[in-house]
Amino acid sequence: MAKTPEPKRTISLKPCDGDVIEVSPMIAKQMQTIQSFIEDDSFIATTTIIPLPNVTAFQLSKIIDYLNYHSNSKAVADNVKESTKKFDEEFLKELEHDKLKELLHAANYLNVKEVLDFLCQAVADLIQDKSVKFVRKFFGVVNDYSVEEEEDIRRTHAWAFEGVEED
Amino acid sequence: MSVEWIELPSEILESISKLFSFYTDYLRLRAVCHSWRSSLPKNPLHFPPQLPCLMLSPRAFFHLPNHKTHLLNLPEPSNGIRYCGSSHGWLVILDDSPNVRLLNPVTRETLHLPRVNTFPDVVSFSYSNIGREYLVANPRGGVHALNLNQMRNCYVKKIVLSSSPSPCLQNCDNFAAFAIVGKGQHSLGFCKKGHDSWGFVISDEMYCWEDVVYQNGLFYAVTKEGTIAVCDIYGYESPQVTVIQTTTPFEFCGDIYYVVFSGVDMLLVARNLEQEFDNNDDGGDECNLVYRTVGFDVFKMNWSEMKWEKIESLGDRVLFLGGNSSLCLIASDFVGCLKDCIYFTDDYSDSNYDDACGKHDVGVFSLWDQSIELLPCYPRNSYSRLGWPLPIWVSPNPC
C-alpha cells in the first residue's frame, strides 16, 4: 500500500539572486506579504515556490535569522534580555550602512513588523544628532533645495542645525 | 541591488521620525529634501516635553546644551512687550494694548486670549484717557486708575495654560488659561476655549497668589504662606475652588515662591534674594540697588497632614523656574542639563522691586552643594538688554 507523502511543513521562498530558502510556517506567518500568498486558495504549499523578486538571499536570510532568534527568546528573564541585546548589537554590527538601508527596504516589502520596527529604531539611532549632510549621504538623497530655500530653513530654526556631528 | 532611498514609502520615514525624542532631529530630517519635508507633518504630535531654552527676546534665545545664544528673528517687536507666561511651548505676551497674545516661537503661530479689559474687575478701558486708560475695581469696592504700562507690567502676574492651544491637537477643546491678576494679586481668573472674556474663580483680599500650575484637570495656586487653592474649572456650571490652609516649617521664608508637580509630588520652591549695591562696570559713581538670588529651599506637600516638608534633594529631577509655568523634568532624558538642580531666570520685574535695575539674575542652583552658577546668556554688558522683556524658559513644542 502506497504511503501518502508527509505533508510538507515548510514554505519555499525564492530570493532574486539565490537558491530557494525553506522557512517554517511560523516564520512565514510574520511576513505579511507572504501570508497573503498562503491564504490565497490557489496556493499549494507542497509545490509552490514563492518568488521574491525584490529581496536578495542575503536580506532574506538576515530577516529569517532575526525572526528565528527572537521567536526562540520570548522569555523576559534578565539573562535572556541581555543575550537578546547582544544578538541585536551583533546583527547591526555586521551591516554596513548600505546593507542596513536595503534590509529596511526588504523588511518593508515583506512587511515584517518586528524586523521593520527594529531597523527603524536602528536608523533613528544612527542619524540622531547628525547633520543634514550626513542624513542625505546616508540615505543617498539628493538635495533639491535651492541655496535660498536651504538658507531660509536654516535661519528659521538655526539652533537645530548647529553643534551636530557631521559624520 | 541598489535602491533609491527617496522612493521609500513615507510611512517608513514617518516611523523613523516618530522614534526621535528630540525635536531638533526631526527638524533636520525635514530639511533633507522637498519630498521629505512634505511627507513629514509640520506639527508632529508625538514629542515629549523638550529641554527648555531661555527666550531673551523675540530676536534671540539661549540654548542650554551648547551654552550659546542663537538668533531667532521672529517678526515681532522686542521692545514694549512683557512675557507673562510660557506653557507647553507657547509664550503669553502682553504689550501696550489690551491684547493677550499667545506665540509659539517654533511654529510662529499666534493666537489670542481674551483681552485684559475683559477681567471682571476692569471697570472701563479707553485709549483716550491718557495715563488712566484702565479703571480697575478692588475687592473692597474702590476703583483706581492704571495706565497702559502699569496694566502690562503689574496687573497680570502670570498666565498658565492647561495644554497647547494649537488647533491641530485633538483635545484642544479642553484648553483653558488661568491667570493671577489684580493690584495685590488677590484674584484668580480663567478662560476656556471659545470664551471671549475672563472670569474669576476667586477674588479675595485675604490671599495674595504667588504662583499657579496645572495638573491633571486642576489648577493649583499657592500663596507665600503656603496656602493652596485647588481650582476646578471643568465639569461644573461655575468654577469650584477649595482653599487649603497648610502648616509650614520654620525655614519657610523665601522671597518668591514657585509651585510645580513632579509626578504626583507637589513641590513649593522658595527663592531667596539678597539686595546689593551694584557699582557700574564702567567705573561710574552711580550705584544701583539690585537683587541677586542666593539660594532655594524646596518643600513637598504631605497631603495626609496638610504640611509642607522640606526636602534636601531633587534626585534625578531638574526644575525650570521663572515667569514660565514651573517645569520639572528628568535630567537624564536630556543632554546639557544637570540633575538635582534648579535653573532659574529673573522674573521679578523692575516694577515689582522699584529700585532694581536691569542687572540679570539667571543661573543654576545645585541642591547638593547649594552652589549657584550663573548662565552666560547675555553679553558682558548687562545693560545691553535694557528694553528687552525679562527672559523666560520655553520648552520648544512643534504644536
Coordinates of C-alpha atoms in Angstrom, one line a residue:
Chain A
M1 CA 0.0 0.0 0.0
A2 CA 1.5 3.3 -1.1
K3 CA 2.1 5.6 1.8
T4 CA 0.7 9.2 1.3
P5 CA 3.6 11.6 1.4
E6 CA 4.1 13.6 4.7
P7 CA 2.5 17.0 4.2
K8 CA 5.3 19.5 3.6
R9 CA 5.8 21.6 6.7
T10 CA 7.9 24.4 5.2
I11 CA 7.3 27.3 2.8
S12 CA 9.7 27.8 -0.1
L13 CA 10.9 31.3 -0.8
K14 CA 12.9 32.2 -3.8
P15 CA 15.0 35.3 -3.5
C16 CA 16.1 37.2 -6.6
D17 CA 19.7 36.0 -6.5
G18 CA 20.0 32.6 -4.9
D19 CA 18.5 29.2 -4.1
V20 CA 15.2 28.6 -2.6
I21 CA 15.1 29.1 1.2
E22 CA 12.7 27.0 3.3
V23 CA 11.1 28.6 6.3
S24 CA 8.7 27.3 8.9
P25 CA 5.1 28.4 8.7
M26 CA 5.5 30.3 11.9
I27 CA 8.3 32.4 10.4
A28 CA 6.4 32.9 7.1
K29 CA 3.3 34.0 9.1
Q30 CA 5.2 37.0 10.3
M31 CA 5.8 38.2 6.7
Q32 CA 2.5 39.8 5.8
T33 CA 3.3 39.8 2.1
I34 CA 3.8 36.0 2.1
Q35 CA 0.9 35.4 4.3
S36 CA -1.4 36.8 1.6
F37 CA 0.1 34.2 -0.8
I38 CA -0.6 31.4 1.6
E39 CA -4.1 32.5 2.3
D40 CA -4.8 32.5 -1.4
D41 CA -7.0 29.4 -2.3
S42 CA -4.9 28.6 -5.4
F43 CA -1.8 28.3 -3.3
I44 CA -0.5 24.7 -2.9
A45 CA 2.1 24.6 -0.2
T46 CA 3.6 21.4 -1.3
T47 CA 4.7 22.6 -4.7
T48 CA 4.6 26.3 -5.0
I49 CA 7.7 28.3 -4.6
I50 CA 7.1 31.9 -3.8
P51 CA 9.3 34.2 -5.8
L52 CA 10.6 37.3 -4.1
P53 CA 12.0 39.5 -6.9
N54 CA 12.7 42.4 -4.6
V55 CA 14.6 40.6 -1.9
T56 CA 18.1 39.1 -2.1
A57 CA 19.2 35.9 -0.4
F58 CA 21.4 37.9 2.0
Q59 CA 18.4 40.1 3.1
L60 CA 16.1 37.1 3.3
S61 CA 18.4 35.1 5.5
K62 CA 19.1 38.1 7.7
I63 CA 15.4 38.6 8.3
I64 CA 14.9 34.9 9.0
D65 CA 17.8 34.9 11.4
Y66 CA 16.3 37.8 13.3
L67 CA 12.9 36.2 13.5
N68 CA 14.3 32.8 14.4
Y69 CA 16.3 34.3 17.2
H70 CA 13.6 36.4 18.6
S71 CA 10.8 33.8 18.4
N72 CA 13.1 31.5 20.4
S73 CA 13.8 34.1 23.1
K74 CA 10.4 35.4 24.1
A75 CA 11.1 34.9 27.8
V76 CA 11.6 38.0 29.8
A77 CA 14.3 36.8 32.2
D78 CA 17.1 39.2 32.6
N79 CA 19.8 36.9 31.2
V80 CA 17.6 36.4 28.1
K81 CA 17.2 40.1 27.7
E82 CA 20.9 40.5 27.9
S83 CA 21.7 38.0 25.3
T84 CA 18.9 39.4 23.0
K85 CA 20.5 42.8 23.3
K86 CA 23.9 41.2 22.4
F87 CA 22.3 39.5 19.4
D88 CA 20.7 42.7 18.2
E89 CA 24.0 44.6 18.5
E90 CA 25.9 41.9 16.6
F91 CA 23.2 41.8 14.0
L92 CA 23.6 45.5 13.3
K93 CA 27.4 45.5 13.6
E94 CA 27.6 43.2 10.6
L95 CA 25.6 45.6 8.5
E96 CA 27.2 48.4 6.6
H97 CA 25.1 51.5 6.0
D98 CA 24.1 50.4 2.5
K99 CA 23.1 46.9 3.7
L100 CA 21.1 48.3 6.5
K101 CA 19.2 50.6 4.2
E102 CA 18.5 47.8 1.7
L103 CA 17.4 45.5 4.5
L104 CA 14.9 48.1 5.6
H105 CA 13.5 48.0 2.1
A106 CA 13.3 44.3 2.1
A107 CA 11.6 44.2 5.5
N108 CA 9.2 46.8 4.3
Y109 CA 8.5 44.8 1.1
L110 CA 7.9 41.6 3.1
N111 CA 6.0 43.6 5.7
V112 CA 7.6 42.0 8.7
K113 CA 6.6 44.3 11.6
E114 CA 9.1 43.1 14.1
V115 CA 12.1 43.5 11.9
L116 CA 10.8 46.7 10.5
D117 CA 10.4 48.3 14.0
F118 CA 13.9 47.1 14.9
L119 CA 15.5 48.5 11.8
C120 CA 13.7 51.8 12.0
Q121 CA 15.0 52.2 15.5
A122 CA 18.5 51.4 14.3
V123 CA 18.3 54.0 11.6
A124 CA 16.8 56.6 14.0
D125 CA 19.7 55.9 16.5
L126 CA 22.2 56.2 13.7
I127 CA 21.0 59.6 12.3
Q128 CA 20.2 61.1 15.7
D129 CA 22.4 64.1 16.4
K130 CA 23.8 64.0 12.9
S131 CA 23.9 66.9 10.4
V132 CA 21.5 67.1 7.4
K133 CA 24.5 66.5 5.2
F134 CA 25.1 63.2 6.9
V135 CA 21.5 62.2 6.7
R136 CA 21.5 63.0 2.9
K137 CA 24.6 61.0 2.4
F138 CA 23.4 58.1 4.5
F139 CA 20.1 57.8 2.5
G140 CA 21.6 58.8 -0.8
V141 CA 19.2 61.6 -1.1
V142 CA 20.0 64.5 -3.5
N143 CA 19.5 67.9 -2.0
D144 CA 16.8 69.5 -4.2
Y145 CA 16.6 72.8 -2.3
S146 CA 17.9 76.0 -3.8
V147 CA 20.5 77.8 -1.9
E148 CA 18.0 80.4 -0.8
E149 CA 15.4 77.8 0.3
E150 CA 18.0 76.0 2.4
E151 CA 19.3 79.2 4.0
D152 CA 15.7 80.1 4.9
I153 CA 15.1 76.7 6.6
R154 CA 18.3 77.0 8.5
R155 CA 17.7 80.6 9.5
T156 CA 14.2 79.8 10.8
H157 CA 15.4 77.0 13.1
A158 CA 19.1 77.8 13.4
W159 CA 19.6 76.1 16.7
A160 CA 18.6 72.7 15.2
F161 CA 21.4 72.9 12.7
E162 CA 24.3 74.0 14.9
G163 CA 26.6 71.8 17.0
V164 CA 25.7 68.5 15.4
E165 CA 28.1 65.8 14.3
E166 CA 29.0 66.0 10.6
D167 CA 29.6 62.2 10.2
Chain B
M1 CA 20.9 45.8 -5.8
S2 CA 20.8 49.5 -5.3
V3 CA 17.7 51.2 -4.0
E4 CA 16.7 54.7 -4.4
W5 CA 16.0 55.7 -0.9
I6 CA 14.0 58.7 -1.9
E7 CA 11.3 56.2 -3.0
L8 CA 10.9 54.7 0.4
P9 CA 7.3 54.9 1.5
S10 CA 6.6 57.9 3.6
E11 CA 5.2 55.6 6.4
I12 CA 8.7 54.3 7.0
L13 CA 10.1 57.8 7.1
E14 CA 7.4 58.7 9.5
S15 CA 8.1 55.7 11.6
I16 CA 11.7 56.7 11.9
S17 CA 10.8 60.3 12.7
K18 CA 8.5 59.1 15.4
L19 CA 11.4 57.4 17.2
F20 CA 13.2 60.6 17.7
S21 CA 12.9 62.1 21.2
F22 CA 14.4 65.5 20.2
Y23 CA 12.6 67.9 18.0
T24 CA 15.9 69.1 16.6
D25 CA 16.5 65.7 15.0
Y26 CA 13.0 66.0 13.4
L27 CA 13.7 69.5 12.1
R28 CA 16.9 68.2 10.4
L29 CA 15.1 65.3 8.9
R30 CA 12.5 67.6 7.4
A31 CA 15.3 69.7 5.9
V32 CA 16.7 66.8 3.8
C33 CA 14.7 67.4 0.7
H34 CA 11.4 68.7 -0.6
S35 CA 9.6 65.3 -0.6
W36 CA 10.7 64.5 2.9
R37 CA 9.5 67.9 4.0
S38 CA 6.1 67.3 2.6
S39 CA 5.7 63.8 3.9
L40 CA 6.7 64.7 7.5
P41 CA 4.0 66.8 9.2
K42 CA 5.0 70.3 10.2
N43 CA 3.4 69.8 13.6
P44 CA 4.4 66.3 14.9
L45 CA 2.3 65.3 17.9
H46 CA 4.5 62.6 19.5
F47 CA 7.2 64.6 21.2
P48 CA 7.6 64.6 24.9
P49 CA 8.5 67.9 26.7
Q50 CA 11.7 69.2 25.3
L51 CA 14.6 70.7 27.2
P52 CA 13.7 74.4 27.7
C53 CA 15.7 77.2 26.2
L54 CA 15.8 80.7 27.5
M55 CA 14.0 83.3 25.4
L56 CA 15.9 86.5 25.7
S57 CA 13.7 88.4 23.3
P58 CA 11.9 87.7 20.0
R59 CA 15.4 88.1 18.5
A60 CA 17.4 85.6 20.4
F61 CA 17.4 82.7 22.8
F62 CA 19.9 80.9 24.9
H63 CA 20.4 77.2 24.2
L64 CA 21.5 75.1 27.2
P65 CA 23.3 72.1 25.6
N66 CA 25.9 74.4 24.0
H67 CA 25.6 77.5 26.1
K68 CA 25.2 79.6 23.0
T69 CA 22.9 82.4 22.2
H70 CA 21.1 81.8 18.9
L71 CA 19.3 84.3 16.7
L72 CA 15.6 83.7 16.2
N73 CA 14.4 86.7 14.3
L74 CA 10.7 86.3 15.0
P75 CA 8.7 89.0 13.2
E76 CA 7.9 90.6 16.5
P77 CA 8.8 93.8 18.3
S78 CA 11.3 93.2 21.1
N79 CA 10.5 96.4 22.9
G80 CA 7.5 97.3 24.9
I81 CA 6.4 93.7 25.5
R82 CA 6.3 91.5 28.5
Y83 CA 6.2 87.7 28.7
C84 CA 3.7 86.9 31.4
G85 CA 3.8 83.2 30.9
S86 CA 5.2 80.2 29.0
S87 CA 3.4 76.9 28.9
H88 CA 3.7 73.9 26.6
G89 CA 5.9 75.9 24.2
W90 CA 3.7 78.9 24.0
L91 CA 4.6 82.4 25.2
V92 CA 2.0 84.6 26.7
I93 CA 2.7 88.2 25.6
L94 CA 1.4 91.5 26.8
D95 CA 2.1 94.8 25.2
D96 CA 0.8 98.4 25.3
S97 CA -2.6 97.3 24.1
P98 CA -5.2 95.2 26.0
N99 CA -4.3 92.2 23.8
V100 CA -3.1 89.0 25.3
R101 CA -1.2 87.1 22.6
L102 CA 0.0 83.5 22.5
L103 CA 3.0 82.9 20.4
N104 CA 4.7 79.6 19.6
P105 CA 8.3 80.6 18.7
V106 CA 8.9 77.3 17.0
T107 CA 5.9 77.3 14.6
R108 CA 5.5 81.1 14.7
E109 CA 1.8 80.5 15.2
T110 CA -0.1 83.3 17.0
L111 CA -3.4 83.0 18.9
H112 CA -5.3 85.4 21.2
L113 CA -6.7 85.0 24.7
P114 CA -9.5 87.4 25.8
R115 CA -8.2 91.0 26.3
V116 CA -7.1 92.2 29.7
N117 CA -10.0 94.7 29.9
T118 CA -12.4 91.7 30.0
F119 CA -11.3 90.7 33.5
P120 CA -14.3 91.2 35.8
D121 CA -12.7 93.9 37.9
V122 CA -11.7 96.1 34.9
V123 CA -14.5 98.7 35.0
S124 CA -13.5 100.5 31.9
F125 CA -10.9 100.9 29.2
S126 CA -10.3 103.8 26.9
Y127 CA -7.2 104.9 24.9
S128 CA -8.5 108.4 25.1
N129 CA -8.0 108.6 28.9
I130 CA -4.3 109.1 28.5
G131 CA -2.4 107.9 31.6
R132 CA -5.5 106.5 33.1
E133 CA -6.6 104.2 30.4
Y134 CA -7.9 101.5 32.7
L135 CA -10.2 101.8 35.7
V136 CA -9.9 98.7 37.9
A137 CA -12.1 97.9 40.9
N138 CA -10.5 96.5 44.0
P139 CA -12.3 93.8 46.1
R140 CA -13.4 96.4 48.7
G141 CA -15.3 98.3 46.1
G142 CA -13.0 101.2 45.4
V143 CA -11.7 102.0 41.9
H144 CA -8.3 103.0 40.8
A145 CA -6.8 104.0 37.5
L146 CA -3.9 102.2 35.7
N147 CA -2.1 103.3 32.6
L148 CA -1.0 101.1 29.7
N149 CA 2.4 100.3 31.2
Q150 CA 1.1 99.6 34.7
M151 CA -1.5 97.3 33.2
R152 CA 1.1 95.5 31.2
N153 CA 3.7 95.2 34.0
C154 CA 1.7 94.8 37.2
Y155 CA -1.9 93.9 36.7
V156 CA -1.3 90.4 35.3
K157 CA 1.3 88.5 37.4
K158 CA 1.2 85.2 35.5
I159 CA -0.9 83.3 33.0
V160 CA -0.6 79.5 32.6
L161 CA -2.1 77.2 30.0
S162 CA -3.6 73.8 30.6
S163 CA -2.2 72.4 27.3
S164 CA -1.0 73.7 24.0
P165 CA -3.8 75.8 22.4
S166 CA -2.8 74.6 18.9
P167 CA -5.9 73.8 16.8
C168 CA -4.0 70.8 15.4
L169 CA -4.4 68.9 18.7
Q170 CA -7.5 66.7 19.0
N171 CA -8.1 67.6 22.6
C172 CA -7.7 71.3 22.1
D173 CA -11.3 71.9 23.1
N174 CA -10.2 71.3 26.7
F175 CA -7.8 74.2 26.5
A176 CA -8.0 76.7 29.3
A177 CA -5.9 79.6 30.6
F178 CA -5.5 80.6 34.2
A179 CA -4.3 83.9 35.5
I180 CA -3.1 85.6 38.7
V181 CA -4.3 89.2 38.4
G182 CA -5.1 92.4 40.3
K183 CA -3.1 95.0 42.1
G184 CA -2.5 92.8 45.1
Q185 CA -2.6 89.6 43.2
H186 CA -5.8 88.8 45.0
S187 CA -7.7 87.3 42.1
L188 CA -7.5 84.1 40.1
G189 CA -9.0 84.3 36.6
F190 CA -9.7 81.8 33.9
C191 CA -11.0 81.4 30.4
K192 CA -11.8 78.3 28.4
K193 CA -11.6 77.7 24.7
G194 CA -14.1 79.9 22.9
H195 CA -14.6 82.3 25.8
D196 CA -14.3 85.9 24.8
S197 CA -13.8 87.2 28.4
W198 CA -12.1 86.2 31.6
G199 CA -14.0 85.0 34.7
F200 CA -12.9 84.9 38.3
V201 CA -12.5 81.8 40.3
I202 CA -11.8 83.7 43.5
S203 CA -11.2 87.4 44.3
D204 CA -10.4 87.9 47.9
E205 CA -8.1 90.4 49.6
M206 CA -7.2 87.6 52.2
Y207 CA -5.0 85.9 49.6
C208 CA -2.1 87.1 47.6
W209 CA -1.4 84.5 45.0
E210 CA 2.2 83.8 44.1
D211 CA 2.2 81.1 41.5
V212 CA -0.2 78.6 39.8
V213 CA 0.3 75.4 37.9
Y214 CA -1.9 73.0 36.0
Q215 CA -2.0 69.3 36.9
N216 CA -4.5 66.6 35.7
G217 CA -7.5 68.8 35.1
L218 CA -7.0 71.1 38.1
F219 CA -5.2 74.4 38.6
Y220 CA -3.3 74.7 41.9
A221 CA -2.5 78.2 43.1
V222 CA -0.3 79.0 46.1
T223 CA 0.4 82.0 48.4
K224 CA 3.6 82.9 50.1
E225 CA 2.2 81.5 53.3
G226 CA 1.8 78.0 51.6
T227 CA -2.0 78.2 51.3
I228 CA -3.2 76.2 48.3
A229 CA -6.3 76.9 46.1
V230 CA -7.4 73.9 44.1
C231 CA -9.5 75.1 41.2
D232 CA -11.7 73.0 39.0
I233 CA -13.0 75.0 36.1
Y234 CA -14.2 71.9 34.1
G235 CA -17.4 69.9 34.7
Y236 CA -19.4 72.5 36.6
E237 CA -21.6 75.4 35.7
S238 CA -19.4 77.7 37.7
P239 CA -15.8 77.1 38.7
Q240 CA -15.2 75.2 42.0
V241 CA -12.4 76.3 44.4
T242 CA -11.2 74.7 47.6
V243 CA -8.7 76.7 49.7
I244 CA -6.5 74.6 51.8
Q245 CA -4.6 76.0 54.8
T246 CA -1.3 74.3 55.4
T247 CA 1.3 74.2 58.1
T248 CA 4.8 75.3 57.2
P249 CA 8.2 74.6 58.7
F250 CA 10.3 77.4 60.2
E251 CA 12.6 77.6 57.1
F252 CA 9.6 78.7 55.1
C253 CA 10.7 82.3 54.4
G254 CA 11.5 82.8 50.7
D255 CA 11.1 86.0 48.7
I256 CA 9.5 84.3 45.7
Y257 CA 7.6 81.0 45.6
Y258 CA 7.0 78.6 42.7
V259 CA 4.7 75.7 42.6
V260 CA 5.5 72.6 40.5
F261 CA 4.4 69.0 40.2
S262 CA 7.0 66.2 40.0
G263 CA 4.8 63.2 39.1
V264 CA 2.3 63.2 42.0
D265 CA 4.5 65.2 44.3
M266 CA 3.5 68.8 44.7
L267 CA 6.6 70.9 45.4
L268 CA 6.8 74.5 46.6
V269 CA 10.1 76.2 45.9
A270 CA 11.2 79.2 47.9
R271 CA 13.7 81.5 46.2
N272 CA 15.8 83.7 48.4
L273 CA 17.1 87.0 47.2
E274 CA 19.6 89.4 48.6
Q275 CA 19.8 93.1 48.0
E276 CA 23.1 94.5 46.9
F277 CA 24.5 97.7 45.6
D278 CA 26.0 97.3 42.1
N279 CA 28.7 99.6 41.0
N280 CA 28.5 100.2 37.3
D281 CA 31.1 98.1 35.5
D282 CA 32.1 101.2 33.5
G283 CA 33.5 102.8 36.7
G284 CA 30.8 105.4 37.1
D285 CA 29.9 106.7 40.5
E286 CA 26.3 105.7 40.3
C287 CA 25.2 102.7 42.5
N288 CA 22.2 100.7 41.7
L289 CA 20.2 98.6 44.1
V290 CA 19.9 95.1 42.6
Y291 CA 18.6 91.8 43.8
R292 CA 20.5 88.6 43.5
T293 CA 19.4 85.0 44.0
V294 CA 21.3 83.4 46.9
G295 CA 19.6 80.1 47.2
F296 CA 16.5 78.0 47.1
D297 CA 14.6 75.8 49.5
V298 CA 12.3 73.0 48.3
F299 CA 9.2 71.8 50.2
K300 CA 7.0 68.9 49.4
M301 CA 3.3 68.7 50.3
N302 CA 2.4 66.0 52.8
W303 CA -1.2 65.6 51.9
S304 CA -2.2 63.4 54.8
E305 CA -1.1 66.1 57.3
M306 CA -1.5 69.2 55.0
K307 CA 2.0 70.1 55.8
W308 CA 4.9 71.4 53.7
E309 CA 8.0 69.4 54.4
K310 CA 11.5 70.5 53.4
I311 CA 13.4 68.1 51.1
E312 CA 17.1 68.2 50.6
S313 CA 17.4 66.6 47.2
L314 CA 15.5 66.5 43.9
G315 CA 17.2 63.2 43.0
D316 CA 17.3 62.8 39.2
R317 CA 14.9 65.7 38.7
V318 CA 15.6 69.2 37.5
L319 CA 13.4 72.3 37.8
F320 CA 13.0 75.3 35.5
L321 CA 11.6 78.3 37.2
G322 CA 10.8 81.9 36.3
G323 CA 7.9 83.5 34.5
N324 CA 7.1 80.2 32.9
S325 CA 4.7 77.5 34.1
S326 CA 7.1 75.9 36.5
L327 CA 8.5 72.8 34.9
C328 CA 10.0 69.5 36.3
L329 CA 11.9 67.2 34.1
I330 CA 14.1 64.1 34.5
A331 CA 17.6 65.3 33.9
S332 CA 18.9 62.1 32.4
D333 CA 16.4 62.4 29.5
F334 CA 18.4 65.3 28.1
V335 CA 21.9 66.3 27.2
G336 CA 23.0 69.6 28.6
C337 CA 21.2 69.8 32.0
L338 CA 22.2 68.7 35.4
K339 CA 20.2 66.7 37.9
D340 CA 19.2 67.9 41.4
C341 CA 19.4 71.5 40.1
I342 CA 17.1 74.4 39.7
Y343 CA 17.5 76.5 36.5
F344 CA 16.2 80.0 37.3
T345 CA 15.7 83.2 35.5
D346 CA 14.9 86.7 36.8
D347 CA 11.1 87.0 36.6
Y348 CA 10.8 89.7 39.2
S349 CA 10.4 92.9 37.2
D350 CA 11.6 96.4 37.9
S351 CA 8.1 97.3 38.7
N352 CA 7.9 94.7 41.5
Y353 CA 11.1 95.9 43.0
D354 CA 11.1 99.6 42.4
D355 CA 14.8 100.2 42.6
A356 CA 16.1 97.2 40.9
C357 CA 17.7 97.9 37.6
G358 CA 18.4 95.7 34.6
K359 CA 21.0 93.5 36.1
H360 CA 20.2 89.9 35.2
D361 CA 19.9 87.1 37.6
V362 CA 19.9 83.9 35.6
G363 CA 21.6 80.7 36.8
V364 CA 21.7 77.2 38.0
F365 CA 21.3 76.3 41.7
S366 CA 22.6 72.9 42.7
L367 CA 20.8 71.4 45.7
W368 CA 23.6 69.1 46.8
D369 CA 26.2 71.7 47.4
Q370 CA 24.0 74.8 47.5
S371 CA 26.1 76.5 44.8
I372 CA 25.0 78.9 42.1
E373 CA 26.5 79.1 38.7
L374 CA 25.4 82.0 36.5
L375 CA 24.4 81.3 32.9
P376 CA 26.4 83.3 30.4
C377 CA 23.3 84.2 28.3
Y378 CA 23.8 87.9 27.9
P379 CA 26.7 89.9 26.6
R380 CA 29.0 91.1 29.4
N381 CA 27.5 94.5 29.5
S382 CA 24.2 93.6 31.2
Y383 CA 22.7 96.9 30.3
S384 CA 22.6 95.9 26.6
R385 CA 19.4 94.1 27.3
L386 CA 17.6 97.2 28.5
G387 CA 14.2 97.4 26.8
W388 CA 14.1 93.7 26.2
P389 CA 11.5 91.7 28.1
L390 CA 12.6 89.7 31.1
P391 CA 14.0 86.3 29.9
I392 CA 11.7 83.3 30.2
W393 CA 12.1 79.5 29.8
V394 CA 10.4 78.0 26.8
S395 CA 10.1 74.3 26.1
P396 CA 10.1 74.1 22.3
N397 CA 6.9 72.5 21.1
P398 CA 6.0 71.8 17.5
C399 CA 2.3 72.0 18.1

